[in-house]
Structures are given as C-alpha cells and as structure tokens.
CSV table of C-alpha atoms and ligand atoms in Angstrom, one decimal:
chain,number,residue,atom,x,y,z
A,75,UNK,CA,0.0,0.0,0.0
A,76,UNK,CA,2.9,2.3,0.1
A,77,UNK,CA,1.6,3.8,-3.5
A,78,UNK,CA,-1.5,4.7,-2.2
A,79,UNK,CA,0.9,6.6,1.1
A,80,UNK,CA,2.2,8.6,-1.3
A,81,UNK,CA,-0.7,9.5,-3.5
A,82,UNK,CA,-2.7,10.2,-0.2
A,83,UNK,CA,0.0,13.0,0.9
A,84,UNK,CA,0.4,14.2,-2.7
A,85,UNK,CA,-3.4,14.8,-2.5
A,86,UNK,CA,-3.2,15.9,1.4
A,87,UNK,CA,0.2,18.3,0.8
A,88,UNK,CA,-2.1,19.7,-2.6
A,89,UNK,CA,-5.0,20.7,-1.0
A,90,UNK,CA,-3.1,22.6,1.8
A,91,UNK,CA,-0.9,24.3,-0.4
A,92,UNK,CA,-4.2,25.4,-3.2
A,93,UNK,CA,-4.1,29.0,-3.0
A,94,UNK,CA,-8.2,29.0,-3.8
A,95,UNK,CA,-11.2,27.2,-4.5
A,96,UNK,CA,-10.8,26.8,-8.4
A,97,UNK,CA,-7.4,25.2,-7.7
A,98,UNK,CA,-9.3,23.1,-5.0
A,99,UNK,CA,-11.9,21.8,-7.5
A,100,UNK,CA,-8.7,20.9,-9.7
A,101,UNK,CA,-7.5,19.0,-7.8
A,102,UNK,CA,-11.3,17.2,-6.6
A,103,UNK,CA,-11.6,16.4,-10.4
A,104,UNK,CA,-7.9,14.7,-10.7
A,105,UNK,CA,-8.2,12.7,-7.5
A,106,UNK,CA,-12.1,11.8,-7.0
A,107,UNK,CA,-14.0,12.8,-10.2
A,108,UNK,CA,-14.6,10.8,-12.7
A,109,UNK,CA,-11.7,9.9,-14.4
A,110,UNK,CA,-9.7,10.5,-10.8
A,111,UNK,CA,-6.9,8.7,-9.6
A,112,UNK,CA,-8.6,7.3,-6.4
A,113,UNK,CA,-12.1,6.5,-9.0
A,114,UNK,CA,-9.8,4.4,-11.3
A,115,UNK,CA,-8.5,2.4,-8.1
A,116,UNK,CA,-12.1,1.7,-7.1
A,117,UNK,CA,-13.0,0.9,-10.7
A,118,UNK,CA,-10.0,-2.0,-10.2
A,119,UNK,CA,-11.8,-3.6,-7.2
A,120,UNK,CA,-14.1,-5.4,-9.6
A,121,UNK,CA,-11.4,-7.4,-11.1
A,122,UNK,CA,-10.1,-8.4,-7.5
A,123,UNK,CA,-10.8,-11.7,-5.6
A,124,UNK,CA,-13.1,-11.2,-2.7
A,125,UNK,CA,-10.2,-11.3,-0.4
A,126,UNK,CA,-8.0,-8.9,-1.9
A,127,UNK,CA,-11.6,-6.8,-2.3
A,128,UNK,CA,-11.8,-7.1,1.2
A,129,UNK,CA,-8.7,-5.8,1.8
A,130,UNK,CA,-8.6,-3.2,-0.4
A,131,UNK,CA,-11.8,-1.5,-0.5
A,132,UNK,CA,-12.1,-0.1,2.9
A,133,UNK,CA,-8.5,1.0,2.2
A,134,UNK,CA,-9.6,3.5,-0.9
A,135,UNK,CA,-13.4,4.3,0.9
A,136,UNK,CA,-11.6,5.9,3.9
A,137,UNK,CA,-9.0,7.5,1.7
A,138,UNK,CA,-12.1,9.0,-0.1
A,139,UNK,CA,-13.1,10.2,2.9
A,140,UNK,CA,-10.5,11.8,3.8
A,141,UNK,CA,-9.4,13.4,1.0
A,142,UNK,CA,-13.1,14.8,0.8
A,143,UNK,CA,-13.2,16.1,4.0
A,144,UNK,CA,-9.6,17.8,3.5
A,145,UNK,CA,-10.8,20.1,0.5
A,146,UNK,CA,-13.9,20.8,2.8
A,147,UNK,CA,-11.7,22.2,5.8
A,148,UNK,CA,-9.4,23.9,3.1
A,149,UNK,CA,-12.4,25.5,1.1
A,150,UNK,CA,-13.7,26.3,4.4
A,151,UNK,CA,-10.4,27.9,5.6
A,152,UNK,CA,-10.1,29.7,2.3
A,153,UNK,CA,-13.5,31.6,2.8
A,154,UNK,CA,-12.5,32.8,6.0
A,155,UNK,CA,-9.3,34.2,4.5
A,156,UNK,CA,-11.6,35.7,1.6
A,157,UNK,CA,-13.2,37.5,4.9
A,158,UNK,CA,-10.6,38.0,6.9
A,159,UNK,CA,-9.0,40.2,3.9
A,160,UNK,CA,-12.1,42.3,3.4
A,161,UNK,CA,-12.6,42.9,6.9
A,162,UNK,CA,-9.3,43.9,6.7
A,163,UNK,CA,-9.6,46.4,3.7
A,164,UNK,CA,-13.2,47.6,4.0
A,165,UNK,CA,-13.2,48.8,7.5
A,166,UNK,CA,-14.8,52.7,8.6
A,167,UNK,CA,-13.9,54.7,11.1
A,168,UNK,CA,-17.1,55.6,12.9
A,169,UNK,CA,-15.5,57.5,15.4
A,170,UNK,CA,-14.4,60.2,12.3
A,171,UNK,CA,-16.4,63.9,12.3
A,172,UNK,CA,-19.2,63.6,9.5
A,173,UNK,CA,-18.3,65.6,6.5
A,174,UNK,CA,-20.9,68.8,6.6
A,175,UNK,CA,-23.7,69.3,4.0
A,176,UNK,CA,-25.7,72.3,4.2
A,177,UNK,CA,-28.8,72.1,3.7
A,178,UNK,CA,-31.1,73.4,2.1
A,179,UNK,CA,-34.3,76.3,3.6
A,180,UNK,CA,-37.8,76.0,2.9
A,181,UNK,CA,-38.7,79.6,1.5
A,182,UNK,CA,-41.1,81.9,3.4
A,183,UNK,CA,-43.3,82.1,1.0
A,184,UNK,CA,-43.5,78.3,1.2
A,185,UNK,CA,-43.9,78.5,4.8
A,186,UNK,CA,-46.4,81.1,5.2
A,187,UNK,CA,-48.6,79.7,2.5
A,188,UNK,CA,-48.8,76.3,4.9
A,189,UNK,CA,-49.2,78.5,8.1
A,190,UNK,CA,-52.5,80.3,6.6
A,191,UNK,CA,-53.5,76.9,4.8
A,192,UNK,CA,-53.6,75.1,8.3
A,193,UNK,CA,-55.3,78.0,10.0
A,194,UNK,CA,-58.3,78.0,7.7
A,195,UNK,CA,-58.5,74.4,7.2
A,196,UNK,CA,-58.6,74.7,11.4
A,197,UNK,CA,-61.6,77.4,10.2
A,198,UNK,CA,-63.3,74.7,7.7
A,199,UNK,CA,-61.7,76.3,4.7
A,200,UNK,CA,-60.6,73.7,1.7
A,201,UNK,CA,-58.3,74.8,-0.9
A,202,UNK,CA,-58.8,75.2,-4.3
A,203,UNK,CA,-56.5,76.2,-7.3
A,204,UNK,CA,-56.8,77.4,-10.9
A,205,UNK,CA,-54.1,78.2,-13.7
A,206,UNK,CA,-51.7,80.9,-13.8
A,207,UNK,CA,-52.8,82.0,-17.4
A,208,UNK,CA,-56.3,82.7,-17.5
A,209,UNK,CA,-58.5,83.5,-20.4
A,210,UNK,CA,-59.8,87.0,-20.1
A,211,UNK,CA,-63.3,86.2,-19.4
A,212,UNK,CA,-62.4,84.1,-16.0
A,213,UNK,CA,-59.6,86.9,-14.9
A,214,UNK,CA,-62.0,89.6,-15.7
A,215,UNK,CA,-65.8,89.3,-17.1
A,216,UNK,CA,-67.2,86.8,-14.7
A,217,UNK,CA,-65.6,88.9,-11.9
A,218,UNK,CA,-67.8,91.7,-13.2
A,219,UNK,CA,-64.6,93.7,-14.7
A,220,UNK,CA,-66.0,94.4,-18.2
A,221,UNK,CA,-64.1,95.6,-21.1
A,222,UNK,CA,-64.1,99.1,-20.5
A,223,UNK,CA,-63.6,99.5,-16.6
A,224,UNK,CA,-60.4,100.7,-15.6
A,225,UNK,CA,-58.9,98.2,-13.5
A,226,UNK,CA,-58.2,96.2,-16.1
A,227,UNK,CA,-55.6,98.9,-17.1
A,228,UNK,CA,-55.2,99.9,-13.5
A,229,UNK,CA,-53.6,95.9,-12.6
A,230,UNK,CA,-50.7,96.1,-15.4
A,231,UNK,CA,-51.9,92.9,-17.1
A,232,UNK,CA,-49.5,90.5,-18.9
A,233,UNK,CA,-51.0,89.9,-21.8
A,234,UNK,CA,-50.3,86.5,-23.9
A,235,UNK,CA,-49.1,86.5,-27.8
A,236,UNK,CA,-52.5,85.8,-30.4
A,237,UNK,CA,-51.5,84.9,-34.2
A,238,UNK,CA,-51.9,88.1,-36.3
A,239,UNK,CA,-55.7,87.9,-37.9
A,240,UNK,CA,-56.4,86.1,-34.5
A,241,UNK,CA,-59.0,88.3,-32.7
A,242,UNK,CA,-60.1,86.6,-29.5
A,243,UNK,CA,-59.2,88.3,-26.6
A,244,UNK,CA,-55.7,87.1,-25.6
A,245,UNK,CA,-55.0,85.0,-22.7
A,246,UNK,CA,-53.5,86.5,-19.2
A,247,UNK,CA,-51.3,86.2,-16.9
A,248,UNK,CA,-53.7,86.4,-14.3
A,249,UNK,CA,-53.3,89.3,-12.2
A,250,UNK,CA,-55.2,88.2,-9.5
A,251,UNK,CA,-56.5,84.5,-7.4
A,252,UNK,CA,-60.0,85.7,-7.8
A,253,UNK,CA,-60.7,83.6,-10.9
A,254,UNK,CA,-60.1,80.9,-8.9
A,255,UNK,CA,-64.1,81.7,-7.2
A,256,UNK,CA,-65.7,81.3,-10.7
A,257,UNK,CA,-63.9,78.1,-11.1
A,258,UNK,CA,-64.8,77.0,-7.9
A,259,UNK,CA,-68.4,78.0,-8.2
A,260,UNK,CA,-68.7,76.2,-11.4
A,261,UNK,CA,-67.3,72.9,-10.3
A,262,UNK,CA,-68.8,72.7,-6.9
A,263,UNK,CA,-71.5,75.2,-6.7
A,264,UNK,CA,-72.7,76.2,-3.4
A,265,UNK,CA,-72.8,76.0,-0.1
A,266,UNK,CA,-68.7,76.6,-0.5
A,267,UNK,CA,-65.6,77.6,2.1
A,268,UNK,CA,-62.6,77.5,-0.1
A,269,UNK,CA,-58.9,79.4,-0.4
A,270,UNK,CA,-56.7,79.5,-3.2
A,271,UNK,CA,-53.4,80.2,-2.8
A,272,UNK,CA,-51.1,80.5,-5.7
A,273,UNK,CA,-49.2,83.5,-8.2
A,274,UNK,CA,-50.1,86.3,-9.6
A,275,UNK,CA,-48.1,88.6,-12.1
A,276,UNK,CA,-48.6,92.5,-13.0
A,277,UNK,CA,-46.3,94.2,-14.3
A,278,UNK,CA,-45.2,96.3,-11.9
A,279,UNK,CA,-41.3,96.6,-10.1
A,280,UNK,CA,-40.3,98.3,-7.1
A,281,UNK,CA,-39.5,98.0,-3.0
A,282,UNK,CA,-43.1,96.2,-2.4
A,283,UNK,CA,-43.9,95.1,-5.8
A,284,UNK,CA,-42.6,92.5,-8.4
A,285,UNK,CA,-43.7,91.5,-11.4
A,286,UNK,CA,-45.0,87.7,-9.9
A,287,UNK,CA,-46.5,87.8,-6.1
A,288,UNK,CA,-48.9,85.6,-4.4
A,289,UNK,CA,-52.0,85.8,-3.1
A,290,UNK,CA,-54.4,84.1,-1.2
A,291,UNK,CA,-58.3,83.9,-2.0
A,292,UNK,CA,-60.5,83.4,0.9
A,293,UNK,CA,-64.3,82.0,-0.8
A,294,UNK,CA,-67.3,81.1,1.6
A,295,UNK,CA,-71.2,80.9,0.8
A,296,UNK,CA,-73.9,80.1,2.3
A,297,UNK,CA,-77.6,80.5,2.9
A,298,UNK,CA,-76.8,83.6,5.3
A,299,UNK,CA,-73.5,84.4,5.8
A,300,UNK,CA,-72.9,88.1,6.2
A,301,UNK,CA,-69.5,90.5,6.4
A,302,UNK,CA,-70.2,89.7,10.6
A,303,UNK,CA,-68.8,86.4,9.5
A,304,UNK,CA,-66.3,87.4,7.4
A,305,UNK,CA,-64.9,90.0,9.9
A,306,UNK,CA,-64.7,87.0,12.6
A,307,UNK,CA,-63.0,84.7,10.4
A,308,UNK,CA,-60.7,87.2,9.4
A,309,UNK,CA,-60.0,88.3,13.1
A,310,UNK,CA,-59.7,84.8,14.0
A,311,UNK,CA,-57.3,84.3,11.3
A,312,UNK,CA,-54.9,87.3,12.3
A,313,UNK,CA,-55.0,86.4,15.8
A,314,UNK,CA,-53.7,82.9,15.1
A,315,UNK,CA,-51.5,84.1,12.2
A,316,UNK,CA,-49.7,86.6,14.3
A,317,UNK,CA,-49.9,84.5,17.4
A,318,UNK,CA,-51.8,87.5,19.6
A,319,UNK,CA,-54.8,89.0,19.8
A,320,UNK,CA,-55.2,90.9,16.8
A,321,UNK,CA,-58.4,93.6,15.4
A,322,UNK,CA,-59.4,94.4,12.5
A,323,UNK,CA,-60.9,98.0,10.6
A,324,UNK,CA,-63.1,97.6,8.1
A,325,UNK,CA,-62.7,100.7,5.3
A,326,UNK,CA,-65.7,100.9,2.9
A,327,UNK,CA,-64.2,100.8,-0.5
A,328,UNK,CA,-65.0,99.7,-3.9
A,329,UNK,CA,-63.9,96.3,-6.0
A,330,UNK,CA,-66.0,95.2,-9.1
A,331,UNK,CA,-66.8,91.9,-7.8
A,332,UNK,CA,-68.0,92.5,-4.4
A,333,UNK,CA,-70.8,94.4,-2.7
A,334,UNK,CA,-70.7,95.9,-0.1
A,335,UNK,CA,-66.6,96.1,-0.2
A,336,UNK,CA,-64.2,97.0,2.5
A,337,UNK,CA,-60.1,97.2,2.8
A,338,UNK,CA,-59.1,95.5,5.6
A,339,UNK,CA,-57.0,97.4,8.2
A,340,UNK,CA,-54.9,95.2,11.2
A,341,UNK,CA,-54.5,97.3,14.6
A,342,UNK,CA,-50.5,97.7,14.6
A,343,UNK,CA,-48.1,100.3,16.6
A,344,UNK,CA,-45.0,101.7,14.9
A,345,UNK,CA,-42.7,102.3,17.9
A,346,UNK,CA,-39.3,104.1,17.1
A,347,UNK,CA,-39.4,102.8,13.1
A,348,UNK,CA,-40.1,99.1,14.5
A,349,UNK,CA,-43.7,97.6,13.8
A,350,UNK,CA,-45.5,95.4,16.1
A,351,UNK,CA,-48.6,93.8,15.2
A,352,UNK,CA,-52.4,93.3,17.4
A,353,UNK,CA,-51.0,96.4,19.6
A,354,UNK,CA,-51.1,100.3,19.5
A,355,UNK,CA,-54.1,102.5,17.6
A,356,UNK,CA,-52.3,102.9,13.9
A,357,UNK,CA,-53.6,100.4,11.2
A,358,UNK,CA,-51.8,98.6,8.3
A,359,UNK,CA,-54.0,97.9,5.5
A,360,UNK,CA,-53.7,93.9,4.4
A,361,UNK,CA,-56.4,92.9,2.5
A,362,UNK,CA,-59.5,93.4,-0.4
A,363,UNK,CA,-62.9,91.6,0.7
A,364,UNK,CA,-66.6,92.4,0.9
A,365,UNK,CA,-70.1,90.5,-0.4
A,366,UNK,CA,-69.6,88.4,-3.5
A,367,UNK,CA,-71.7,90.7,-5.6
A,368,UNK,CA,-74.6,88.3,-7.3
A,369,UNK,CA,-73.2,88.9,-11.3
A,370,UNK,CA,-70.4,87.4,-9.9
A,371,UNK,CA,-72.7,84.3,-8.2
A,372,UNK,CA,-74.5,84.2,-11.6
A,373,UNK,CA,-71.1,84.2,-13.8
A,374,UNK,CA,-70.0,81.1,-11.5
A,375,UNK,CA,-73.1,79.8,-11.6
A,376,UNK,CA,-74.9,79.7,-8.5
A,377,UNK,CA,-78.1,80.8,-7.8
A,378,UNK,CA,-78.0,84.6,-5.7
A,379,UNK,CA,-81.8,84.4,-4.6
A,380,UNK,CA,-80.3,81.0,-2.9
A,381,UNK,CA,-76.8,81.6,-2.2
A,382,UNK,CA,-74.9,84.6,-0.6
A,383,UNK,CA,-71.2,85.2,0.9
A,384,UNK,CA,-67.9,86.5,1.4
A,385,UNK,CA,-64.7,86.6,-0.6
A,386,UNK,CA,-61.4,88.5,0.4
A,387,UNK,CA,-57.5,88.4,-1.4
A,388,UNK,CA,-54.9,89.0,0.5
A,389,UNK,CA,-50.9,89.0,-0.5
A,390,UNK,CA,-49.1,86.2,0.8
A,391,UNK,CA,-45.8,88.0,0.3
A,392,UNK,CA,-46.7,90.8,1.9
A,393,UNK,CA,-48.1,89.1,5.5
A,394,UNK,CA,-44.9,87.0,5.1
A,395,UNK,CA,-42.9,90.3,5.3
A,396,UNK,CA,-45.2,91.5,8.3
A,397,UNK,CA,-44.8,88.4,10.6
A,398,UNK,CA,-41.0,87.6,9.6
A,399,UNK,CA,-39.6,91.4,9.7
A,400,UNK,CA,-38.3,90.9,6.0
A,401,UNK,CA,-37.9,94.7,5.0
A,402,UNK,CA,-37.7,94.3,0.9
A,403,UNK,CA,-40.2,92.8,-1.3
A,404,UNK,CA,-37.9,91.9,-4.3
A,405,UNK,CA,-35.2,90.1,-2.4
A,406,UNK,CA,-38.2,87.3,-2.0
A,407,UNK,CA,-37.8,86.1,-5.7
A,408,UNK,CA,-33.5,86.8,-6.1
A,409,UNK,CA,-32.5,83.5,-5.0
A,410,UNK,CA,-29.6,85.2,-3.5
A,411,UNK,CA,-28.3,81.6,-0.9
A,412,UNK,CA,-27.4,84.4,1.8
A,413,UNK,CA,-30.8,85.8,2.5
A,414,UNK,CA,-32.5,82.2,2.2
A,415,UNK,CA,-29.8,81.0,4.9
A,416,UNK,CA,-31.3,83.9,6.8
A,417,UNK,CA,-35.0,84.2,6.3
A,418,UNK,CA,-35.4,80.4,5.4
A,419,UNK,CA,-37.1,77.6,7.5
A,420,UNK,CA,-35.9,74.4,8.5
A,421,UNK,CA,-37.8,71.5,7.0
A,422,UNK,CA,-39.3,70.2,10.7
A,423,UNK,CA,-40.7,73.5,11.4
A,424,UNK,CA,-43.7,72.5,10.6
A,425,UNK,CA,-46.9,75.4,11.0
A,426,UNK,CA,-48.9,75.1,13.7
A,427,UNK,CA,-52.4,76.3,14.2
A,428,UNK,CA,-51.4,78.8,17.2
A,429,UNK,CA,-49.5,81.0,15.2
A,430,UNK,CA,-47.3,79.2,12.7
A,431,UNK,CA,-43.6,78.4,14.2
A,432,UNK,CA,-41.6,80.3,16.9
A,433,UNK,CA,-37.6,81.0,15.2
B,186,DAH,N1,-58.6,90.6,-6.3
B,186,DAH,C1,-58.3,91.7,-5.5
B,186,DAH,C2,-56.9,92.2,-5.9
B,186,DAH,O1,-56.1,91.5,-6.5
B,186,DAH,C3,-58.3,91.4,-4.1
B,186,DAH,C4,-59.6,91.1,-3.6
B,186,DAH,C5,-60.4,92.2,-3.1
B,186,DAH,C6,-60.1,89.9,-3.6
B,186,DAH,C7,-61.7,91.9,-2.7
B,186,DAH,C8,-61.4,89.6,-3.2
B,186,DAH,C9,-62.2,90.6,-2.7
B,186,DAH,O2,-61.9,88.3,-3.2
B,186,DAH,O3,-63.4,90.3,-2.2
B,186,DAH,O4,-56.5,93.3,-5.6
C-alpha cells in the first residue's frame, strides 16, 4: 500500500498548499471525479478476488473520505481568509467627524402659505387652485370687470401673444387669485368655504412690488352668511396668524366683484421705526374683501336668490414680510443663498395652528 501513502500526501500536501477554491476543484476532479486517480483504483476492485476486495476496498473508501473532508476544511479555511481580507480592507472609522452638508431652507413664501392653509382648514376652509394663465373672461368678465372698466388697465396685465388675424381676446397672466371663485363655483357650486393660494403677475417693479406675487383667495357661501362672519374669520385668522390677539378695521371701498366692499385694516403700533402687530391704535391695510356681488354668483353659476357670501385676497408675500420682519419685497424672488440661509425655514418647522412656528 505504500503507492496509495504517497498518492494520499500528494493529495493531502495539494489541497493545503491550493491557493483558492478553483485550484481546489482541480485537484477534486484529478483525485475523485470521474476519471480520478482514487475513481480508477475503485474501478479496479471489480477485477479483485473477494479477499484482496476485502482488503482493499475499505482501504480506498476511507482515503475518499479523507481526501473529501480535506478540501472541505481547506475550502472552508479559504472563505474565512476571503473574509478575513475584506474585513481587513473595507473597514470605517465611525468614530471620524461627519463631513458637513448644508442644507437646504424652505422659502417663506412656502412656509407662510402652509401657516394660513392650516389656519383656515382649522376654520373649515378647503383649498382650491386654478391656472396661472387665464382666459380674459375668467380673470376679468365673470368677476364683473367688463371691457371698458379701468382696473383692467389699472392691474398692469400680462398679456399673452395671439397669431396676427387672431382676434379673440388674448389670454393672461392672471393678475389676481380671484378667478379661482368662478372656477370654484362652477365645479362645486354652493354652499362653499374655499382658499386659493397661488401666483399672480402685473407688471409692476419696485420695493413692495414684483412683477409675480402671491395671493391668497378666501371664498365662503352660504344661505346667510354676512360681512359679521367674514370679519370674525378674518379676526380669527390674524389672531392665530400673528400669534396674539389681533383687530381688525373695516374701510368701505370699492372692488367690481364684491358688494358691499371694504379694505381691511390690522390694529398695529409703529414704535421708534419698529412695527408690532395686534397692539397700539395705527392700522396697516392687508387685504380686499366684501359681499360676493350676485353677477359674480350668476357668472360662476350659483343661484343669488339662494346663495350669498364673502370673498377677500390678500398678499401672501406681503403678510410674510409682516410676521417675519423681511424689509424688501424683491429680495423674495433673487434666489440670492445668503438671504435664504437667513430668512429660510428648516424643513421640521412645521406650522402650527397657534401661530405658525416660533424661530
Ligand atoms: N382681487 C383683488 C386684488 O387682487 C383682491 C380682492 C379684493 C379679492 C376683494 C377679493 C375681494 O376676493 O373680495 O386686488
């Protein structure tokens, strides 16, 4: 049997020695696969005498054995090296500083538009939207604003390109969120409590204009609501907006689509050049509002011996700039990183119905 010694520690010293698991299989095939040294040997047990057979075949079955249980330690020691190296290689320091991202601000605009959303949703208010380019009749007619009446020219209106020979009225940008009633109106009809919050564009450019601002539209009917409601709702509002008791002043005025109509004043006090809101006896105008006026009712559909209510538009920019102290209008829309650093929020400061979010 001393040829099968040495073929066992050829076999043995091999597997050791095989540097990974392809030469492992190699050298699998060459002693036990098919055509394998230690398979031929077995093959040559049929042509032995039952003695010899005897003899010889426990011989070559425990030599199988152990050859096949050699390659299994060495292909299991040769995974742990595979291991060993990567843990080796791929290892992180956790106890390293972090490498600093800045991150990025959610704009005021943004920010106040959810504080006065969640406020009047509080208030039973849904919102609505419409699109930024309006045809004329939805910007203008249906908001009684005929052809001739001078706020059309009065609100600097973008007006869109029509093909020469074309002589529909053009589109618009639209210059205001009240189109967004009609549409409303139409859709939904009445009993309603809606805002709309979105852009508007005139073209206008100074300290406390731009040429695109937003607005909000406030939109509630009913069987009997009157301007008692709407002056609650708006106090209610300001109070929670500005986080203190706030009043209001109603100013009869004049807008086309409501009647009665009234600017809205907020009770304010400007001491030594700074401005504090809800305290003092001077009054800072904020808003447009009054009785939907029944054309308007009738343009959007709803019935005015039925149906009456309230509307109001108020600038979101401009109550931003109020409750935040930001002094100029145009820096809003400069995308200049610095003042968004400043002014911006932080993603989790989310609104909150007392008063939006304390800096
Ligand atoms: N649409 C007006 C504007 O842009 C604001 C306004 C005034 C809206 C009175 C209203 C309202 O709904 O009732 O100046």
């Amino acid at each position: 049997m001393d040829g099968l010694d040495a073929l066992k520690k050829k076999y043995l010293d091999g597997i050791l020695a095989a540097a990974d698991e392809a030469a492992l299989e190699d050298l699998r095939l060459s002693a036990l696969g098919k055509k394998g040294e230690v398979a031929l040997m077995m093959r040559e047990l049929g042509k032995m005498t039952p003695e010899q057979r005897q003899q010889t075949g426990p011989v070559l079955n425990a030599l199988k054995d152990e050859l096949n249980s050699a390659l299994a330690a060495r292909k299991a020691a040769l995974g742990d090296a595979v291991l060993e190296e990567r843990l080796r290689t791929e290892w992180l320091d956790v106890t390293l500083a972090g490498r600093h991202r800045r991150q990025g601000s959610i704009h005021p605009v943004s920010q106040v538009t959810e504080e006065v959303t969640a406020i009047f949703a509080d208030l039973g208010f849904s919102v609505a939207e419409g699109p930024q380019i309006e045809s004329d009749w939805y910007n203008f007619d249906a908001l009684n604003i005929p052809p001739e009446h001078p706020t059309r020219t009065e609100m600097d209106t973008f007006y869109m390109h029509r093909d020469e020979g074309d002589n529909r009225p053009p589109h618009v940008l639209r210059t205001h969120t009240s189109p967004v009633q009609i549409r409303h109106m139409q859709q939904y009809g009445a009993p309603c409590r809606i805002i709309a919050p979105g852009r508007v564009y005139r073209a206008d450019y100074d300290q406390t204009h731009t040429p695109m601002f937003h607005q909000i539209e406030g939109l509630a009917l009913g069987a009997d609501l009157s301007m008692a409601n709407l002056k609650w709702v708006l106090e209610e509002f300001f109070s929670a907006f500005f986080g203190i008791s706030v009043k209001t002043r109603f100013r009869a005025s004049h807008f086309p689509f409501t009647e009665p109509s009234a600017e809205v004043d907020i009770q304010c006090s400007w001491d030594q050049g700074q401005l504090k809101i809800g305290e003092g006896d001077d009054w800072m105008e904020v808003l447009g509002s009054g009785m939907v006026h029944p054309k308007v009712l009738k343009a959007g559909g709803v019935d005015p011996d039925k149906f009456q209510g309230f509307a109001f538009g108020m600038g979101i920019d401009r109550i931003a700039m109020l409750k935040y102290g930001i002094p100029d209008l145009r820096a809003f829309f400069d995308s200049d990183l610095r003042w968004l650093r400043h002014y911006g929020f932080a993603a989790l400061d989310q609104p909150t119905l007392h008063g939006g979010v304390s800096r």
